[in-house]
Coordinates of C-alpha atoms in Angstrom, one line a residue:
M234 CA 9.3 2.4 38.2
R235 CA 7.8 0.4 35.4
M236 CA 4.3 1.5 36.5
G237 CA 5.4 5.1 36.4
V238 CA 6.7 4.7 32.9
E239 CA 3.4 3.1 31.8
M240 CA 1.4 6.0 33.4
I241 CA 3.5 8.5 31.5
R242 CA 3.0 6.7 28.2
N243 CA -0.8 6.5 28.8
H244 CA -0.8 10.2 29.6
W245 CA 0.9 11.1 26.4
F246 CA -1.3 8.7 24.5
W247 CA -4.5 10.3 25.6
H248 CA -3.0 13.7 25.3
G249 CA -2.2 12.9 21.7
V250 CA -5.7 11.6 21.1
L251 CA -7.3 14.7 22.5
R252 CA -5.0 17.0 20.5
R253 CA -5.8 15.2 17.3
C254 CA -9.5 15.3 18.0
F255 CA -9.4 19.0 18.5
F256 CA -7.4 19.4 15.3
F257 CA -9.9 17.2 13.5
L258 CA -12.8 19.5 14.6
L259 CA -10.8 22.6 13.6
V260 CA -10.1 21.1 10.1
M261 CA -13.7 20.2 9.6
F262 CA -14.8 23.7 10.6
V263 CA -12.3 25.4 8.2
L264 CA -13.2 22.9 5.4
S265 CA -16.9 23.7 5.9
I266 CA -16.3 27.4 5.5
V267 CA -14.2 27.0 2.4
L268 CA -16.8 24.6 0.8
F269 CA -19.7 26.7 1.7
F270 CA -18.4 29.9 0.1
L271 CA -16.9 28.3 -2.9
A272 CA -20.1 26.4 -3.7
R273 CA -22.2 29.6 -3.5
M274 CA -19.8 31.6 -5.6
A275 CA -20.0 29.0 -8.4
P276 CA -22.1 29.9 -11.4
G277 CA -25.7 28.5 -11.6
D278 CA -29.0 29.0 -9.9
P279 CA -30.0 26.5 -7.1
L280 CA -33.7 27.3 -7.8
Q281 CA -33.2 25.6 -11.2
S282 CA -32.2 22.4 -9.4
F283 CA -35.2 22.6 -7.1
Y284 CA -37.9 23.5 -9.5
G285 CA -36.5 22.4 -12.8
D286 CA -38.3 23.5 -15.9
A287 CA -41.2 24.8 -13.8
L288 CA -38.9 27.8 -12.8
E289 CA -39.5 29.4 -16.2
M290 CA -43.2 29.6 -15.6
M291 CA -42.8 31.3 -12.1
S292 CA -43.1 35.0 -11.8
Q293 CA -40.4 37.1 -10.1
A294 CA -42.5 37.4 -7.0
E295 CA -42.9 33.6 -6.8
Q296 CA -39.1 33.1 -7.3
D297 CA -38.4 35.6 -4.5
A298 CA -40.8 33.8 -2.2
A299 CA -39.1 30.5 -3.1
R300 CA -35.7 31.9 -2.3
E301 CA -37.0 33.0 1.0
R302 CA -38.4 29.6 1.9
L303 CA -35.1 27.9 1.0
G304 CA -33.1 30.5 2.9
L305 CA -31.3 31.8 -0.2
D306 CA -32.4 35.4 0.3
K307 CA -30.0 36.0 3.2
G308 CA -26.3 37.0 2.9
M309 CA -23.7 34.2 2.7
F310 CA -22.4 34.7 6.2
A311 CA -26.0 34.5 7.6
Q312 CA -26.6 31.4 5.5
Y313 CA -23.5 29.7 6.8
A314 CA -24.3 30.5 10.4
Y315 CA -27.8 29.1 9.9
W316 CA -26.4 26.0 8.2
L317 CA -23.8 25.5 10.9
L318 CA -26.2 25.8 13.8
N319 CA -28.7 23.4 12.2
S320 CA -25.9 20.9 11.3
L321 CA -24.8 20.7 14.9
Q322 CA -28.3 19.6 15.7
G323 CA -28.2 16.9 13.0
D324 CA -30.2 19.0 10.4
F325 CA -28.2 19.3 7.2
G326 CA -30.9 21.0 5.2
I327 CA -33.0 19.9 2.2
S328 CA -31.5 18.5 -0.9
L329 CA -32.5 20.8 -3.8
K330 CA -32.4 17.9 -6.3
Y331 CA -34.1 15.2 -4.3
K332 CA -36.5 17.4 -2.3
M333 CA -35.9 15.5 1.0
P334 CA -33.6 15.9 4.0
V335 CA -29.9 15.5 3.1
A336 CA -29.4 13.0 5.8
D337 CA -32.1 10.7 4.3
V338 CA -30.3 10.9 0.9
V339 CA -26.7 10.5 2.0
F340 CA -26.6 8.0 4.9
P341 CA -28.4 5.1 3.1
L342 CA -25.7 5.3 0.3
L343 CA -22.8 5.8 2.7
G344 CA -22.7 2.0 3.4
N345 CA -22.3 1.3 -0.4
T346 CA -19.3 3.6 -0.6
L347 CA -17.7 2.2 2.5
L348 CA -18.1 -1.3 1.3
L349 CA -16.6 -0.6 -2.1
G350 CA -13.8 1.6 -0.8
S351 CA -12.9 -0.7 2.1
L352 CA -12.8 -3.8 -0.1
A353 CA -10.7 -2.0 -2.8
Y354 CA -8.4 -0.6 -0.1
I355 CA -7.8 -4.0 1.5
L356 CA -7.4 -5.9 -1.8
V357 CA -5.0 -3.2 -3.3
F358 CA -2.6 -3.4 -0.4
A359 CA -2.9 -7.1 0.1
F360 CA -1.9 -7.7 -3.6
A361 CA 0.6 -4.8 -3.5
I362 CA 2.5 -6.4 -0.6
L363 CA 2.5 -9.8 -2.2
L364 CA 3.5 -8.4 -5.5
A365 CA 6.3 -6.3 -4.0
V366 CA 7.6 -9.3 -2.1
F367 CA 7.5 -11.5 -5.2
C368 CA 9.5 -8.8 -7.2
T369 CA 12.0 -8.5 -4.4
L370 CA 12.6 -12.2 -4.3
H371 CA 13.1 -12.2 -8.1
E372 CA 15.1 -8.9 -8.3
E373 CA 16.4 -8.2 -11.8
D374 CA 15.0 -11.5 -13.0
W375 CA 12.8 -11.6 -16.1
L376 CA 9.8 -12.0 -13.9
D377 CA 10.5 -8.8 -12.0
K378 CA 11.3 -6.9 -15.2
T379 CA 8.1 -8.1 -16.9
I380 CA 5.9 -7.3 -13.9
C381 CA 7.4 -3.8 -13.7
K382 CA 6.7 -3.1 -17.4
V383 CA 3.2 -4.5 -17.3
G384 CA 2.4 -2.7 -14.0
T385 CA 3.6 0.6 -15.2
A386 CA 1.5 0.3 -18.4
A387 CA -1.6 -0.7 -16.4
Y388 CA -1.1 2.3 -14.0
Y389 CA -1.4 4.7 -16.9
I390 CA -4.6 3.3 -18.2
P391 CA -7.4 5.8 -17.3
A392 CA -9.9 4.3 -14.8
F393 CA -13.0 5.6 -16.7
W394 CA -11.7 4.1 -20.0
L395 CA -10.9 0.7 -18.4
G396 CA -14.4 0.7 -16.8
V397 CA -16.1 1.3 -20.1
V398 CA -14.1 -1.4 -21.8
L399 CA -14.9 -3.9 -19.0
V400 CA -18.6 -3.0 -19.3
L401 CA -18.6 -3.6 -23.1
I402 CA -16.9 -6.9 -22.7
F403 CA -18.3 -8.5 -19.6
S404 CA -21.7 -6.8 -19.4
I405 CA -22.8 -6.1 -23.0
H406 CA -21.0 -8.7 -25.1
L407 CA -20.7 -11.6 -22.7
G408 CA -23.5 -10.8 -20.3
W409 CA -21.7 -12.3 -17.3
L410 CA -21.7 -9.3 -15.0
P411 CA -24.1 -6.3 -14.3
S412 CA -22.9 -3.0 -15.6
S413 CA -24.3 -0.6 -13.0
G414 CA -25.9 -0.3 -9.6
A415 CA -25.1 -2.0 -6.2
Y416 CA -27.7 -4.8 -6.6
D417 CA -30.7 -5.7 -8.7
I418 CA -34.1 -4.4 -7.8
G419 CA -35.5 -6.3 -4.8
K420 CA -32.2 -8.1 -4.1
S421 CA -30.6 -5.8 -1.6
E422 CA -30.2 -8.7 0.9
D423 CA -28.8 -11.1 -1.7
I424 CA -25.0 -11.2 -1.0
L425 CA -24.2 -13.1 -4.2
N426 CA -26.0 -10.4 -6.2
R427 CA -24.1 -7.7 -4.4
I428 CA -20.8 -9.4 -5.1
Q429 CA -21.6 -9.6 -8.8
H430 CA -22.1 -5.9 -8.9
L431 CA -18.9 -5.2 -7.0
I432 CA -16.6 -7.3 -9.3
L433 CA -16.1 -4.8 -12.2
P434 CA -15.7 -1.7 -9.9
L435 CA -13.2 -3.6 -7.8
V436 CA -11.2 -4.7 -10.8
V437 CA -11.0 -1.1 -12.0
M438 CA -10.0 0.1 -8.5
I439 CA -7.3 -2.5 -8.1
A440 CA -5.9 -2.1 -11.6
S441 CA -5.7 1.7 -11.2
H442 CA -3.9 1.6 -7.8
L443 CA -2.1 -1.7 -7.4
W444 CA 1.2 -1.1 -9.1
Y445 CA 1.7 2.5 -7.8
Y446 CA 1.8 1.2 -4.2
A447 CA 3.4 -2.2 -5.1
Y448 CA 6.3 -0.3 -6.7
M449 CA 6.9 1.9 -3.6
I450 CA 6.8 -1.1 -1.3
R451 CA 9.1 -3.0 -3.7
N452 CA 11.7 -0.2 -3.6
K453 CA 11.6 0.0 0.2
L454 CA 12.2 -3.8 0.4
L455 CA 15.0 -3.6 -2.0
D456 CA 16.7 -1.0 0.1
E457 CA 16.1 -3.1 3.2
V458 CA 17.7 -6.3 1.7
R459 CA 20.9 -4.4 1.1
R460 CA 21.4 -3.6 4.8
D461 CA 24.2 -5.3 6.9
Y462 CA 21.9 -7.4 9.0
V463 CA 20.6 -9.2 5.9
L464 CA 24.1 -10.3 5.1
L465 CA 24.5 -11.5 8.6
A466 CA 21.3 -13.4 8.5
K467 CA 22.3 -15.0 5.2
S468 CA 25.6 -16.0 6.7
K469 CA 23.7 -17.9 9.4
G470 CA 22.0 -20.0 6.7
L471 CA 18.7 -18.1 6.2
T472 CA 17.4 -18.0 2.7
R473 CA 16.5 -14.8 0.9
R474 CA 12.8 -15.8 1.2
E475 CA 13.1 -16.2 4.9
V476 CA 15.0 -13.0 5.4
V477 CA 12.5 -11.0 3.3
W478 CA 9.4 -12.4 5.0
K479 CA 10.7 -12.6 8.6
H480 CA 12.9 -9.5 8.8
C481 CA 12.7 -7.1 5.9
L482 CA 8.9 -7.0 5.7
R483 CA 8.6 -6.4 9.4
N484 CA 11.1 -3.6 9.4
V485 CA 9.4 -1.7 6.6
A486 CA 6.0 -2.2 8.2
P487 CA 5.9 1.4 9.5
T488 CA 6.6 2.7 6.1
I489 CA 3.9 0.6 4.6
V490 CA 1.4 1.9 7.1
N491 CA 2.5 5.5 6.2
I492 CA 1.9 4.7 2.5
M493 CA -1.5 3.3 3.3
A494 CA -2.3 6.5 5.3
I495 CA -1.3 8.9 2.5
S496 CA -3.1 6.7 -0.1
I497 CA -6.6 7.3 1.4
P498 CA -7.2 10.5 -0.6
H499 CA -5.9 8.7 -3.8
V500 CA -8.2 5.7 -3.3
T501 CA -11.1 7.9 -2.3
G502 CA -10.7 9.9 -5.5
G503 CA -10.6 6.7 -7.5
T504 CA -13.9 5.6 -5.8
I505 CA -15.6 8.7 -7.0
V506 CA -14.6 8.1 -10.6
V507 CA -15.5 4.4 -10.5
E508 CA -18.9 5.2 -8.9
A509 CA -19.6 7.6 -11.8
V510 CA -18.6 5.2 -14.5
F511 CA -20.6 2.3 -13.1
N512 CA -23.5 4.5 -11.8
Y513 CA -22.8 2.9 -8.4
P514 CA -25.1 4.4 -5.7
G515 CA -22.6 5.9 -3.3
I516 CA -21.5 9.3 -1.9
G517 CA -18.9 9.7 -4.7
N518 CA -21.6 9.5 -7.4
L519 CA -23.8 11.7 -5.2
A520 CA -21.0 14.3 -4.9
V521 CA -20.8 14.5 -8.7
E522 CA -24.5 14.9 -9.0
S523 CA -24.7 17.6 -6.2
A524 CA -22.0 19.7 -8.0
K525 CA -23.7 19.3 -11.3
Y526 CA -27.1 20.4 -10.0
H527 CA -25.8 23.1 -7.6
D528 CA -27.2 21.1 -4.6
Y529 CA -25.3 23.0 -2.0
N530 CA -26.5 21.2 1.1
L531 CA -25.8 17.8 -0.4
L532 CA -22.4 18.8 -1.7
M533 CA -21.4 20.1 1.7
V534 CA -22.2 16.8 3.5
T535 CA -20.7 14.5 0.9
T536 CA -17.5 16.5 0.7
L537 CA -17.2 16.8 4.5
I538 CA -17.7 13.0 4.9
T539 CA -14.9 12.4 2.4
G540 CA -12.6 14.9 4.3
A541 CA -13.4 13.2 7.6
L542 CA -12.6 9.8 6.2
V543 CA -9.2 11.0 4.9
F544 CA -8.3 12.6 8.3
L545 CA -9.5 9.7 10.4
G546 CA -7.5 7.3 8.1
S547 CA -4.4 9.3 8.7
F548 CA -5.1 9.5 12.4
V549 CA -5.5 5.7 12.7
A550 CA -2.4 5.1 10.7
Q551 CA -0.3 7.3 13.0
M552 CA -1.6 5.5 16.1
I553 CA -0.8 2.1 14.5
N554 CA 2.7 3.4 13.6
E555 CA 3.3 4.5 17.2
Q556 CA 2.4 1.0 18.4
I557 CA 4.6 -0.7 15.8
D558 CA 7.6 1.6 16.5
P559 CA 7.4 3.6 19.8
R560 CA 10.3 5.8 18.7
M561 CA 7.8 7.6 16.4
R562 CA 6.0 8.8 19.4
E563 CA 9.0 10.8 20.4
A564 CA 10.2 11.7 16.9
G565 CA 6.8 12.8 15.7
V566 CA 6.9 11.3 12.2
I567 CA 3.5 12.9 11.5
R568 CA 3.0 16.2 13.1
W569 CA -0.5 17.4 13.9

């Protein structure tokens, strides 16, 4: 009997995985169509990105020939079909700005973005949980009230403004930390040098997102400590600290995972801003450049990668939720 139940659970698990994989492919397909046509309807001439000032010295016949070589002379539907077929074979086209294959431009920088985004994501939620628990343990105390006020004020400070201020103080005035880049020239393998370049971007990322999520987790914990089982646990001699850490935090874990899932687009957007401020070589900064220079192929890939990361993050969060609380498998907290 028990083996039969496990077989049914495994069946539904893999059924859910396959269904979500199909939905993921469908979302990527629709997203690629929307991005492709929106990018090409935007004002601007992609030839200007490819040839720069030399375009003004080209005759109309030369410009027409250049459009034909770049595949810009065909209709938009034909261009999309051509791009899609090549992309399925791993050929994402040529970057109009960098004059090299898009894959060679994007993938070396993807690791930088994943490193910055992953570290920021982990640190934001590690500190958010600790801060939420601390505020819960000191509910309505002066410490809780002070943290709430300071956290709210910090949340409304623009990330780009905070980044500029930190650069002025720690890079220009004090000279302690680098102001841009992922590492100094020739020191790509130097871990300490990479850490130094990550400090300021991480500080901005954490300051911009910490209190927003800490406040949500704090409120869920405060709701949890008012439940009947908490009174029962206290009557048995458990302290508030023990109840919060051993019971309340575990019970709100699925909610925290959901918050972490829906935060991925928020944190991803913050990464793009931070990369632009600190000129950090990642796909966020690359996406801004591709939009600025009408680099269609580069814009498609960077945006699709961002969309894929958001979807996969939500997918993983749902799977973790189902393992934490099997009731969500039947209830379908997140529908796909």
